[in-house]
PDB file of C-alpha atoms in Angstrom:
ATOM      1  CA  ASN A  23       0.000   0.000   0.000  1.00  0.00           C
ATOM      2  CA  SER A  24       1.548   3.332  -1.072  1.00  0.00           C
ATOM      3  CA  LYS A  25      -0.029   5.140   1.905  1.00  0.00           C
ATOM      4  CA  GLU A  26       2.270   3.308   4.318  1.00  0.00           C
ATOM      5  CA  ILE A  27       5.535   4.932   5.405  1.00  0.00           C
ATOM      6  CA  PHE A  28       8.671   4.215   3.389  1.00  0.00           C
ATOM      7  CA  ASN A  29      11.117   2.441   5.705  1.00  0.00           C
ATOM      8  CA  GLY A  30      13.932   1.832   3.253  1.00  0.00           C
ATOM      9  CA  PHE A  31      14.814  -1.140   1.094  1.00  0.00           C
ATOM     10  CA  SER A  32      15.810  -4.488   2.540  1.00  0.00           C
ATOM     11  CA  ALA A  33      18.450  -6.974   1.436  1.00  0.00           C
ATOM     12  CA  GLU A  34      15.550  -8.930  -0.106  1.00  0.00           C
ATOM     13  CA  THR A  35      14.957  -6.052  -2.526  1.00  0.00           C
ATOM     14  CA  PHE A  36      18.452  -6.354  -3.953  1.00  0.00           C
ATOM     15  CA  ARG A  37      18.361 -10.158  -3.824  1.00  0.00           C
ATOM     16  CA  PHE A  38      15.167 -10.219  -5.908  1.00  0.00           C
ATOM     17  CA  LEU A  39      16.665  -7.838  -8.508  1.00  0.00           C
ATOM     18  CA  LEU A  40      19.798  -9.983  -8.688  1.00  0.00           C
ATOM     19  CA  GLU A  41      17.849 -13.223  -9.035  1.00  0.00           C
ATOM     20  CA  ILE A  42      15.512 -11.964 -11.752  1.00  0.00           C
ATOM     21  CA  GLY A  43      18.585 -11.095 -13.808  1.00  0.00           C
ATOM     22  CA  PHE A  44      19.485 -14.794 -13.826  1.00  0.00           C
ATOM     23  CA  ASN A  45      15.909 -16.126 -14.016  1.00  0.00           C
ATOM     24  CA  ASN A  46      14.303 -13.737 -16.446  1.00  0.00           C
ATOM     25  CA  ASN A  47      11.247 -15.768 -17.443  1.00  0.00           C
ATOM     26  CA  ALA A  48       7.524 -15.837 -16.680  1.00  0.00           C
ATOM     27  CA  ASP A  49       7.587 -19.104 -14.699  1.00  0.00           C
ATOM     28  CA  TRP A  50      10.215 -17.805 -12.258  1.00  0.00           C
ATOM     29  CA  PHE A  51       8.523 -14.418 -11.960  1.00  0.00           C
ATOM     30  CA  GLU A  52       5.095 -15.893 -11.245  1.00  0.00           C
ATOM     31  CA  ALA A  53       6.609 -18.181  -8.591  1.00  0.00           C
ATOM     32  CA  ASN A  54       8.221 -15.090  -7.011  1.00  0.00           C
ATOM     33  CA  ARG A  55       5.522 -12.479  -7.636  1.00  0.00           C
ATOM     34  CA  LYS A  56       4.724 -12.019  -3.931  1.00  0.00           C
ATOM     35  CA  ARG A  57       8.417 -11.318  -3.202  1.00  0.00           C
ATOM     36  CA  TYR A  58       8.421  -8.728  -5.992  1.00  0.00           C
ATOM     37  CA  GLU A  59       5.314  -7.045  -4.618  1.00  0.00           C
ATOM     38  CA  GLN A  60       6.509  -7.077  -0.994  1.00  0.00           C
ATOM     39  CA  PHE A  61      10.169  -6.160  -1.429  1.00  0.00           C
ATOM     40  CA  VAL A  62      10.347  -4.193  -4.686  1.00  0.00           C
ATOM     41  CA  ARG A  63       7.044  -2.791  -5.966  1.00  0.00           C
ATOM     42  CA  ASP A  64       5.445  -1.754  -2.672  1.00  0.00           C
ATOM     43  CA  PRO A  65       8.552  -0.037  -1.207  1.00  0.00           C
ATOM     44  CA  MET A  66       9.038   1.839  -4.511  1.00  0.00           C
ATOM     45  CA  ARG A  67       5.425   3.042  -4.364  1.00  0.00           C
ATOM     46  CA  ARG A  68       5.845   4.119  -0.734  1.00  0.00           C
ATOM     47  CA  LEU A  69       9.029   6.020  -1.629  1.00  0.00           C
ATOM     48  CA  ALA A  70       7.269   7.701  -4.565  1.00  0.00           C
ATOM     49  CA  ALA A  71       4.397   8.715  -2.258  1.00  0.00           C
ATOM     50  CA  ALA A  72       6.868  10.129   0.278  1.00  0.00           C
ATOM     51  CA  LEU A  73       8.726  12.124  -2.392  1.00  0.00           C
ATOM     52  CA  MET A  74       5.663  13.312  -4.334  1.00  0.00           C
ATOM     53  CA  PRO A  75       4.948  16.438  -2.203  1.00  0.00           C
ATOM     54  CA  THR A  76       8.515  17.682  -2.694  1.00  0.00           C
ATOM     55  CA  ALA A  77       8.420  16.869  -6.414  1.00  0.00           C
ATOM     56  CA  LEU A  78       5.215  18.890  -6.729  1.00  0.00           C
ATOM     57  CA  ASP A  79       6.820  21.746  -4.759  1.00  0.00           C
ATOM     58  CA  ILE A  80       9.611  21.779  -7.353  1.00  0.00           C
ATOM     59  CA  ASP A  81       7.159  21.764 -10.254  1.00  0.00           C
ATOM     60  CA  GLY A  82       3.419  21.626  -9.685  1.00  0.00           C
ATOM     61  CA  ASN A  83       2.952  20.434 -13.272  1.00  0.00           C
ATOM     62  CA  PHE A  84       4.470  16.998 -12.585  1.00  0.00           C
ATOM     63  CA  ASN A  85       2.027  14.121 -12.842  1.00  0.00           C
ATOM     64  CA  PRO A  86       0.750  13.487  -9.276  1.00  0.00           C
ATOM     65  CA  SER A  87      -0.059   9.810  -9.971  1.00  0.00           C
ATOM     66  CA  ILE A  88       2.055   7.290  -8.045  1.00  0.00           C
ATOM     67  CA  ASN A  89       1.271   4.597 -10.632  1.00  0.00           C
ATOM     68  CA  ALA A  90       2.513   6.830 -13.449  1.00  0.00           C
ATOM     69  CA  SER A  91       5.693   7.652 -11.506  1.00  0.00           C
ATOM     70  CA  VAL A  92       6.886   4.117 -10.664  1.00  0.00           C
ATOM     71  CA  SER A  93       8.203   1.880 -13.435  1.00  0.00           C
ATOM     72  CA  ARG A  94       6.732  -1.481 -14.251  1.00  0.00           C
ATOM     73  CA  ILE A  95       8.870  -4.583 -13.955  1.00  0.00           C
ATOM     74  CA  ARG A  96       7.546  -6.002 -17.212  1.00  0.00           C
ATOM     75  CA  ARG A  97       9.593  -4.693 -20.130  1.00  0.00           C
ATOM     76  CA  ASP A  98       7.870  -3.577 -23.339  1.00  0.00           C
ATOM     77  CA  THR A  99      10.144  -5.475 -25.709  1.00  0.00           C
ATOM     78  CA  ARG A 100       8.761  -3.724 -28.785  1.00  0.00           C
ATOM     79  CA  PHE A 101      10.913  -0.678 -28.079  1.00  0.00           C
ATOM     80  CA  THR A 102      14.189  -2.067 -26.767  1.00  0.00           C
ATOM     81  CA  LYS A 103      17.097  -4.161 -27.972  1.00  0.00           C
ATOM     82  CA  ASP A 104      16.958  -6.135 -24.721  1.00  0.00           C
ATOM     83  CA  LYS A 105      14.192  -8.694 -25.282  1.00  0.00           C
ATOM     84  CA  SER A 106      14.215 -10.161 -21.767  1.00  0.00           C
ATOM     85  CA  PRO A 107      10.662  -9.893 -20.405  1.00  0.00           C
ATOM     86  CA  TYR A 108      11.495  -8.371 -16.995  1.00  0.00           C
ATOM     87  CA  ARG A 109      13.737  -5.552 -15.827  1.00  0.00           C
ATOM     88  CA  ASP A 110      16.392  -6.115 -13.158  1.00  0.00           C
ATOM     89  CA  HIS A 111      15.994  -2.516 -11.982  1.00  0.00           C
ATOM     90  CA  MET A 112      13.132  -0.173 -11.090  1.00  0.00           C
ATOM     91  CA  TRP A 113      12.794   3.588 -11.125  1.00  0.00           C
ATOM     92  CA  ILE A 114      10.684   6.487 -10.020  1.00  0.00           C
ATOM     93  CA  GLY A 115      10.377   9.307 -12.532  1.00  0.00           C
ATOM     94  CA  PHE A 116       8.501  12.481 -11.691  1.00  0.00           C
ATOM     95  CA  ARG A 117       7.579  14.041 -15.030  1.00  0.00           C
ATOM     96  CA  TYR A 118       4.822  15.877 -16.854  1.00  0.00           C
ATOM     97  CA  PRO A 119       1.544  14.092 -17.660  1.00  0.00           C
ATOM     98  CA  ARG A 120       1.404  12.190 -20.951  1.00  0.00           C
ATOM     99  CA  THR A 121       5.134  12.624 -21.620  1.00  0.00           C
ATOM    100  CA  ARG A 122       7.966  10.180 -21.958  1.00  0.00           C
ATOM    101  CA  ILE A 123      11.141  10.405 -19.915  1.00  0.00           C
ATOM    102  CA  SER A 124      12.813  11.795 -23.053  1.00  0.00           C
ATOM    103  CA  GLU A 125      10.338  14.647 -23.474  1.00  0.00           C
ATOM    104  CA  GLY A 126      11.030  17.035 -20.616  1.00  0.00           C
ATOM    105  CA  CYS A 127      12.192  17.617 -17.098  1.00  0.00           C
ATOM    106  CA  THR A 128      12.398  14.527 -14.903  1.00  0.00           C
ATOM    107  CA  LEU A 129      13.365  13.932 -11.301  1.00  0.00           C
ATOM    108  CA  TRP A 130      14.731  10.389 -11.220  1.00  0.00           C
ATOM    109  CA  PHE A 131      15.502   7.669  -8.685  1.00  0.00           C
ATOM    110  CA  GLU A 132      16.621   4.192  -9.773  1.00  0.00           C
ATOM    111  CA  ILE A 133      17.432   1.038  -7.878  1.00  0.00           C
ATOM    112  CA  SER A 134      19.232  -1.978  -9.299  1.00  0.00           C
ATOM    113  CA  ARG A 135      20.769  -5.131  -7.901  1.00  0.00           C
ATOM    114  CA  THR A 136      24.001  -3.259  -7.170  1.00  0.00           C
ATOM    115  CA  ASP A 137      23.197   0.395  -6.488  1.00  0.00           C
ATOM    116  CA  THR A 138      20.871   3.374  -6.512  1.00  0.00           C
ATOM    117  CA  ILE A 139      20.948   6.442  -8.745  1.00  0.00           C
ATOM    118  CA  THR A 140      19.353   9.842  -8.200  1.00  0.00           C
ATOM    119  CA  ALA A 141      19.227  12.512 -10.884  1.00  0.00           C
ATOM    120  CA  ALA A 142      17.337  15.537 -12.081  1.00  0.00           C
ATOM    121  CA  GLY A 143      17.378  17.163 -15.460  1.00  0.00           C
ATOM    122  CA  PHE A 144      16.357  17.076 -19.069  1.00  0.00           C
ATOM    123  CA  ILE A 145      16.788  14.549 -21.818  1.00  0.00           C
ATOM    124  CA  LEU A 146      16.120  16.471 -24.986  1.00  0.00           C
ATOM    125  CA  GLU A 147      15.389  14.231 -27.950  1.00  0.00           C
ATOM    126  CA  LYS A 148      12.791  16.749 -29.103  1.00  0.00           C
ATOM    127  CA  ALA A 149      12.229  20.408 -28.448  1.00  0.00           C
ATOM    128  CA  VAL A 150      10.022  20.716 -25.386  1.00  0.00           C
ATOM    129  CA  LYS A 151       8.162  23.519 -23.700  1.00  0.00           C
ATOM    130  CA  TYR A 152       9.875  24.215 -20.387  1.00  0.00           C
ATOM    131  CA  SER A 153       7.814  25.352 -17.432  1.00  0.00           C
ATOM    132  CA  THR A 154       9.293  27.380 -14.618  1.00  0.00           C
ATOM    133  CA  ILE A 155      10.759  25.249 -11.868  1.00  0.00           C
ATOM    134  CA  LYS A 156      11.038  26.585  -8.341  1.00  0.00           C
ATOM    135  CA  LYS A 157      14.504  26.504  -6.849  1.00  0.00           C
ATOM    136  CA  THR A 158      14.192  23.824  -4.184  1.00  0.00           C
ATOM    137  CA  LYS A 159      17.176  22.147  -2.647  1.00  0.00           C
ATOM    138  CA  VAL A 160      17.286  18.384  -2.928  1.00  0.00           C
ATOM    139  CA  SER A 161      18.385  18.336   0.709  1.00  0.00           C
ATOM    140  CA  LYS A 162      14.790  19.264   1.572  1.00  0.00           C
ATOM    141  CA  ILE A 163      13.894  15.636   0.830  1.00  0.00           C
ATOM    142  CA  LYS A 164      14.156  13.516   3.961  1.00  0.00           C
ATOM    143  CA  TRP A 165      15.633  10.144   3.062  1.00  0.00           C
ATOM    144  CA  ASN A 166      15.305   7.087   5.249  1.00  0.00           C
ATOM    145  CA  SER A 167      18.369   4.895   5.345  1.00  0.00           C
ATOM    146  CA  ILE A 168      18.666   2.110   2.826  1.00  0.00           C
ATOM    147  CA  ASP A 169      19.306  -1.156   4.652  1.00  0.00           C
ATOM    148  CA  THR A 170      21.415  -3.401   2.456  1.00  0.00           C
TER     149      THR A 170
END
């Protein structure tokens, strides 16, 4: 439930992401779906919910939907060279409604089997209309520790 408090990621989060990299098939995923939901999907949704107010303070035009902000584990293989059905990483991307990551400003957090990445900025494949962004320090975000 995304309304619960984000309490960090557990070692099981990273273990799941490692294991799916070696077992990237529907049978393994279905056998481990509850682990995915408990240790990967749900904590990512809770983190997105915790960060959403600050993201909206930075730019009130970001999409306020948690579901639109958190990546799906299932890869859309139509648009990628990697044809494995599941990702071994997840991300949160605060961006404008009905836009792709490559179409404007994005605040980004990614977790993989080995590390985490945070970023903010623009990926400009196309010319985009830029809205004014308030100057808000990233330090305003209160991070819980990540338990590895």
